[in-house]
Amino acid sequence: ALGDIAFDTEDYGSAETIYNRANQLAIALQRSSPDYESDRTPYVTHDRLGLIAVKRGDFASASEHFEASARLARTLSQRDPRNARLQRDIQITHLQLARVQALQGQRQQALESLQQAMQLASALSELDPANLDFQADRARAQIATALLNSQADWTERLISLEGWQLV
C-alpha cells in the first residue's frame, strides 16, 4: 500500500525502495512459511518496479522486471491453474511487456506478447462474461493490437493509450 501511494504521487524513488523491500520480505517469508499472498508479492513488486522503469524511460530494466513478473505469475498459475486472478496476472504482464517492446521499436515481439495477452483475456472473458475487468482487458489487447497493425505512428499512439497500468 505504501509503495502504491508513493507511485501514485510520482515519488518513484520511495516507491522503488518500498517495492524492493517488500520483495525481500516476501522472499524471506516464503522460505519460512509459504502462502498465496506472500507468493504473489514478488510478482506484484516486479510489476510495479517495471512500471517505475517505464516512467523513467529505462525500458531494458522494465523488460527485465516484467519478464520476472511473468515467470512468477506462470509459476503461481501452474500451482493453481483454475485461479482466474493468476491467469489475469499473466495476461496483464503480457500487456506490460508489449508496451515496453513497442516503445523500444520491437513491433513483432510486441505483437507476439499481445497475442498471448489476447488469448488469455479471451479465455477469461468467456469464462466469466459478466466480469468487466476481463472484458476491459480483452478490449485493451484488441486496441493495442490494432494500433500496432496500423502503419501510422503506432508507437506514439501506444504511448498515449490509457490503461496500461493495470495491476
PDB file of C-alpha atoms in Angstrom:
ATOM      1  CA  ALA A   1       0.000   0.000   0.000  1.00  0.00           C
ATOM      2  CA  LEU A   2       2.764   2.476   0.844  1.00  0.00           C
ATOM      3  CA  GLY A   3       4.563   1.717  -2.404  1.00  0.00           C
ATOM      4  CA  ASP A   4       1.348   2.339  -4.326  1.00  0.00           C
ATOM      5  CA  ILE A   5       0.833   5.669  -2.573  1.00  0.00           C
ATOM      6  CA  ALA A   6       4.392   6.731  -3.411  1.00  0.00           C
ATOM      7  CA  PHE A   7       3.905   5.570  -7.028  1.00  0.00           C
ATOM      8  CA  ASP A   8       0.560   7.359  -7.375  1.00  0.00           C
ATOM      9  CA  THR A   9       2.110  10.595  -6.088  1.00  0.00           C
ATOM     10  CA  GLU A  10       5.011  10.142  -8.549  1.00  0.00           C
ATOM     11  CA  ASP A  11       7.568   9.633  -5.774  1.00  0.00           C
ATOM     12  CA  TYR A  12       9.225   6.866  -7.766  1.00  0.00           C
ATOM     13  CA  GLY A  13      12.389   6.745  -5.654  1.00  0.00           C
ATOM     14  CA  SER A  14      10.427   5.984  -2.495  1.00  0.00           C
ATOM     15  CA  ALA A  15       8.147   3.591  -4.352  1.00  0.00           C
ATOM     16  CA  GLU A  16      11.149   1.700  -5.713  1.00  0.00           C
ATOM     17  CA  THR A  17      12.674   1.404  -2.236  1.00  0.00           C
ATOM     18  CA  ILE A  18       9.395   0.194  -0.737  1.00  0.00           C
ATOM     19  CA  TYR A  19       8.748  -2.359  -3.508  1.00  0.00           C
ATOM     20  CA  ASN A  20      12.296  -3.720  -3.284  1.00  0.00           C
ATOM     21  CA  ARG A  21      11.946  -4.093   0.487  1.00  0.00           C
ATOM     22  CA  ALA A  22       8.531  -5.755   0.122  1.00  0.00           C
ATOM     23  CA  ASN A  23      10.054  -8.198  -2.348  1.00  0.00           C
ATOM     24  CA  GLN A  24      12.885  -9.041   0.055  1.00  0.00           C
ATOM     25  CA  LEU A  25      10.441  -9.581   2.925  1.00  0.00           C
ATOM     26  CA  ALA A  26       8.157 -11.738   0.787  1.00  0.00           C
ATOM     27  CA  ILE A  27      11.049 -13.948  -0.269  1.00  0.00           C
ATOM     28  CA  ALA A  28      12.118 -14.352   3.370  1.00  0.00           C
ATOM     29  CA  LEU A  29       8.531 -15.161   4.357  1.00  0.00           C
ATOM     30  CA  GLN A  30       8.213 -17.718   1.537  1.00  0.00           C
ATOM     31  CA  ARG A  31      11.231 -19.543   2.876  1.00  0.00           C
ATOM     32  CA  SER A  32       9.736 -19.804   6.345  1.00  0.00           C
ATOM     33  CA  SER A  33       6.012 -20.179   5.626  1.00  0.00           C
ATOM     34  CA  PRO A  34       4.738 -20.317   2.018  1.00  0.00           C
ATOM     35  CA  ASP A  35       1.243 -18.980   1.389  1.00  0.00           C
ATOM     36  CA  TYR A  36      -0.592 -17.457  -1.575  1.00  0.00           C
ATOM     37  CA  GLU A  37      -0.315 -13.765  -0.785  1.00  0.00           C
ATOM     38  CA  SER A  38       3.359 -13.814   0.126  1.00  0.00           C
ATOM     39  CA  ASP A  39       3.909 -15.883  -3.012  1.00  0.00           C
ATOM     40  CA  ARG A  40       2.159 -13.256  -5.147  1.00  0.00           C
ATOM     41  CA  THR A  41       4.037 -10.304  -3.662  1.00  0.00           C
ATOM     42  CA  PRO A  42       7.200 -10.779  -5.780  1.00  0.00           C
ATOM     43  CA  TYR A  43       5.006 -10.830  -8.901  1.00  0.00           C
ATOM     44  CA  VAL A  44       3.377  -7.550  -7.884  1.00  0.00           C
ATOM     45  CA  THR A  45       6.612  -5.872  -6.846  1.00  0.00           C
ATOM     46  CA  HIS A  46       8.351  -6.760 -10.123  1.00  0.00           C
ATOM     47  CA  ASP A  47       5.329  -5.414 -11.997  1.00  0.00           C
ATOM     48  CA  ARG A  48       5.455  -2.148 -10.068  1.00  0.00           C
ATOM     49  CA  LEU A  49       9.228  -1.853 -10.489  1.00  0.00           C
ATOM     50  CA  GLY A  50       8.679  -2.351 -14.225  1.00  0.00           C
ATOM     51  CA  LEU A  51       6.160   0.496 -14.246  1.00  0.00           C
ATOM     52  CA  ILE A  52       8.650   2.743 -12.451  1.00  0.00           C
ATOM     53  CA  ALA A  53      11.311   1.857 -15.033  1.00  0.00           C
ATOM     54  CA  VAL A  54       8.868   2.760 -17.830  1.00  0.00           C
ATOM     55  CA  LYS A  55       8.193   6.133 -16.198  1.00  0.00           C
ATOM     56  CA  ARG A  56      11.952   6.727 -16.082  1.00  0.00           C
ATOM     57  CA  GLY A  57      12.409   5.650 -19.706  1.00  0.00           C
ATOM     58  CA  ASP A  58      14.564   2.660 -18.687  1.00  0.00           C
ATOM     59  CA  PHE A  59      12.932   0.128 -20.987  1.00  0.00           C
ATOM     60  CA  ALA A  60      15.630  -2.536 -20.571  1.00  0.00           C
ATOM     61  CA  SER A  61      15.050  -2.601 -16.810  1.00  0.00           C
ATOM     62  CA  ALA A  62      11.288  -2.511 -17.362  1.00  0.00           C
ATOM     63  CA  SER A  63      11.538  -5.557 -19.631  1.00  0.00           C
ATOM     64  CA  GLU A  64      13.574  -7.429 -17.020  1.00  0.00           C
ATOM     65  CA  HIS A  65      11.023  -6.700 -14.314  1.00  0.00           C
ATOM     66  CA  PHE A  66       8.033  -7.595 -16.486  1.00  0.00           C
ATOM     67  CA  GLU A  67       9.702 -10.815 -17.632  1.00  0.00           C
ATOM     68  CA  ALA A  68      10.417 -11.726 -13.991  1.00  0.00           C
ATOM     69  CA  SER A  69       6.823 -10.885 -13.167  1.00  0.00           C
ATOM     70  CA  ALA A  70       5.598 -13.132 -15.993  1.00  0.00           C
ATOM     71  CA  ARG A  71       7.767 -16.046 -14.808  1.00  0.00           C
ATOM     72  CA  LEU A  72       6.467 -15.684 -11.258  1.00  0.00           C
ATOM     73  CA  ALA A  73       2.845 -15.441 -12.416  1.00  0.00           C
ATOM     74  CA  ARG A  74       3.222 -18.558 -14.583  1.00  0.00           C
ATOM     75  CA  THR A  75       4.753 -20.486 -11.676  1.00  0.00           C
ATOM     76  CA  LEU A  76       1.891 -19.479  -9.399  1.00  0.00           C
ATOM     77  CA  SER A  77      -0.640 -20.341 -12.074  1.00  0.00           C
ATOM     78  CA  GLN A  78       0.824 -23.818 -12.514  1.00  0.00           C
ATOM     79  CA  ARG A  79       0.203 -24.436  -8.812  1.00  0.00           C
ATOM     80  CA  ASP A  80      -3.409 -23.284  -9.127  1.00  0.00           C
ATOM     81  CA  PRO A  81      -4.414 -23.435 -12.839  1.00  0.00           C
ATOM     82  CA  ARG A  82      -8.093 -22.699 -12.184  1.00  0.00           C
ATOM     83  CA  ASN A  83      -7.373 -19.430 -10.402  1.00  0.00           C
ATOM     84  CA  ALA A  84      -8.626 -16.649 -12.684  1.00  0.00           C
ATOM     85  CA  ARG A  85      -6.742 -13.966 -10.745  1.00  0.00           C
ATOM     86  CA  LEU A  86      -3.440 -15.668 -11.501  1.00  0.00           C
ATOM     87  CA  GLN A  87      -4.390 -16.103 -15.165  1.00  0.00           C
ATOM     88  CA  ARG A  88      -5.190 -12.400 -15.299  1.00  0.00           C
ATOM     89  CA  ASP A  89      -1.807 -11.615 -13.739  1.00  0.00           C
ATOM     90  CA  ILE A  90      -0.115 -13.403 -16.646  1.00  0.00           C
ATOM     91  CA  GLN A  91      -2.322 -11.610 -19.163  1.00  0.00           C
ATOM     92  CA  ILE A  92      -1.561  -8.205 -17.648  1.00  0.00           C
ATOM     93  CA  THR A  93       2.148  -8.909 -17.678  1.00  0.00           C
ATOM     94  CA  HIS A  94       1.994  -9.707 -21.392  1.00  0.00           C
ATOM     95  CA  LEU A  95       0.288  -6.353 -21.970  1.00  0.00           C
ATOM     96  CA  GLN A  96       3.027  -4.612 -19.995  1.00  0.00           C
ATOM     97  CA  LEU A  97       5.735  -6.421 -21.977  1.00  0.00           C
ATOM     98  CA  ALA A  98       4.033  -5.482 -25.243  1.00  0.00           C
ATOM     99  CA  ARG A  99       4.036  -1.835 -24.255  1.00  0.00           C
ATOM    100  CA  VAL A 100       7.756  -1.856 -23.455  1.00  0.00           C
ATOM    101  CA  GLN A 101       8.564  -3.791 -26.613  1.00  0.00           C
ATOM    102  CA  ALA A 102       6.581  -1.301 -28.684  1.00  0.00           C
ATOM    103  CA  LEU A 103       8.314   1.633 -27.018  1.00  0.00           C
ATOM    104  CA  GLN A 104      11.645   0.053 -27.959  1.00  0.00           C
ATOM    105  CA  GLY A 105      10.541  -0.350 -31.575  1.00  0.00           C
ATOM    106  CA  GLN A 106      10.234  -4.136 -31.265  1.00  0.00           C
ATOM    107  CA  ARG A 107       6.979  -4.336 -33.151  1.00  0.00           C
ATOM    108  CA  GLN A 108       6.984  -8.095 -33.860  1.00  0.00           C
ATOM    109  CA  GLN A 109       7.772  -9.021 -30.251  1.00  0.00           C
ATOM    110  CA  ALA A 110       5.071  -6.634 -29.078  1.00  0.00           C
ATOM    111  CA  LEU A 111       2.557  -8.294 -31.396  1.00  0.00           C
ATOM    112  CA  GLU A 112       3.534 -11.723 -30.039  1.00  0.00           C
ATOM    113  CA  SER A 113       3.096 -10.527 -26.452  1.00  0.00           C
ATOM    114  CA  LEU A 114      -0.256  -9.013 -27.374  1.00  0.00           C
ATOM    115  CA  GLN A 115      -1.321 -12.292 -28.985  1.00  0.00           C
ATOM    116  CA  GLN A 116      -0.590 -14.105 -25.732  1.00  0.00           C
ATOM    117  CA  ALA A 117      -2.441 -11.432 -23.768  1.00  0.00           C
ATOM    118  CA  MET A 118      -5.382 -11.663 -26.168  1.00  0.00           C
ATOM    119  CA  GLN A 119      -5.627 -15.447 -25.816  1.00  0.00           C
ATOM    120  CA  LEU A 120      -5.703 -15.247 -22.031  1.00  0.00           C
ATOM    121  CA  ALA A 121      -8.072 -12.275 -21.989  1.00  0.00           C
ATOM    122  CA  SER A 122     -10.464 -14.028 -24.379  1.00  0.00           C
ATOM    123  CA  ALA A 123     -10.442 -17.215 -22.301  1.00  0.00           C
ATOM    124  CA  LEU A 124     -11.088 -15.261 -19.112  1.00  0.00           C
ATOM    125  CA  SER A 125     -13.864 -13.156 -20.641  1.00  0.00           C
ATOM    126  CA  GLU A 126     -15.559 -16.303 -21.960  1.00  0.00           C
ATOM    127  CA  LEU A 127     -15.195 -17.950 -18.554  1.00  0.00           C
ATOM    128  CA  ASP A 128     -16.907 -15.010 -16.844  1.00  0.00           C
ATOM    129  CA  PRO A 129     -18.707 -12.756 -19.373  1.00  0.00           C
ATOM    130  CA  ALA A 130     -20.085 -10.536 -16.592  1.00  0.00           C
ATOM    131  CA  ASN A 131     -16.615  -9.642 -15.315  1.00  0.00           C
ATOM    132  CA  LEU A 132     -15.967  -6.137 -16.620  1.00  0.00           C
ATOM    133  CA  ASP A 133     -12.242  -6.302 -15.830  1.00  0.00           C
ATOM    134  CA  PHE A 134     -11.879  -9.321 -18.114  1.00  0.00           C
ATOM    135  CA  GLN A 135     -13.850  -7.563 -20.854  1.00  0.00           C
ATOM    136  CA  ALA A 136     -11.745  -4.398 -20.497  1.00  0.00           C
ATOM    137  CA  ASP A 137      -8.531  -6.432 -20.640  1.00  0.00           C
ATOM    138  CA  ARG A 138      -9.623  -8.036 -23.881  1.00  0.00           C
ATOM    139  CA  ALA A 139     -10.548  -4.634 -25.320  1.00  0.00           C
ATOM    140  CA  ARG A 140      -7.138  -3.179 -24.331  1.00  0.00           C
ATOM    141  CA  ALA A 141      -5.345  -6.039 -26.061  1.00  0.00           C
ATOM    142  CA  GLN A 142      -7.524  -5.595 -29.166  1.00  0.00           C
ATOM    143  CA  ILE A 143      -6.936  -1.838 -29.299  1.00  0.00           C
ATOM    144  CA  ALA A 144      -3.178  -2.205 -28.804  1.00  0.00           C
ATOM    145  CA  THR A 145      -3.036  -4.881 -31.500  1.00  0.00           C
ATOM    146  CA  ALA A 146      -4.993  -2.686 -33.903  1.00  0.00           C
ATOM    147  CA  LEU A 147      -2.653   0.230 -33.222  1.00  0.00           C
ATOM    148  CA  LEU A 148       0.423  -1.886 -33.821  1.00  0.00           C
ATOM    149  CA  ASN A 149      -1.073  -3.312 -37.015  1.00  0.00           C
ATOM    150  CA  SER A 150      -1.728   0.161 -38.386  1.00  0.00           C
ATOM    151  CA  GLN A 151       1.293   1.637 -40.095  1.00  0.00           C
ATOM    152  CA  ALA A 152       0.942   5.238 -38.949  1.00  0.00           C
ATOM    153  CA  ASP A 153       2.586   6.449 -35.722  1.00  0.00           C
ATOM    154  CA  TRP A 154       1.787   3.279 -33.798  1.00  0.00           C
ATOM    155  CA  THR A 155       4.447   3.910 -31.154  1.00  0.00           C
ATOM    156  CA  GLU A 156       3.114   7.359 -30.299  1.00  0.00           C
ATOM    157  CA  ARG A 157      -0.418   6.028 -30.135  1.00  0.00           C
ATOM    158  CA  LEU A 158       0.615   3.255 -27.761  1.00  0.00           C
ATOM    159  CA  ILE A 159       2.473   5.701 -25.546  1.00  0.00           C
ATOM    160  CA  SER A 160      -0.692   7.748 -25.155  1.00  0.00           C
ATOM    161  CA  LEU A 161      -3.025   4.752 -24.755  1.00  0.00           C
ATOM    162  CA  GLU A 162      -4.506   4.877 -21.269  1.00  0.00           C
ATOM    163  CA  GLY A 163      -4.956   1.754 -19.207  1.00  0.00           C
ATOM    164  CA  TRP A 164      -1.528   0.172 -19.488  1.00  0.00           C
ATOM    165  CA  GLN A 165      -1.014   0.332 -15.727  1.00  0.00           C
ATOM    166  CA  LEU A 166      -3.414  -2.427 -14.936  1.00  0.00           C
ATOM    167  CA  VAL A 167      -2.345  -4.015 -11.680  1.00  0.00           C
TER     168      VAL A 167
END
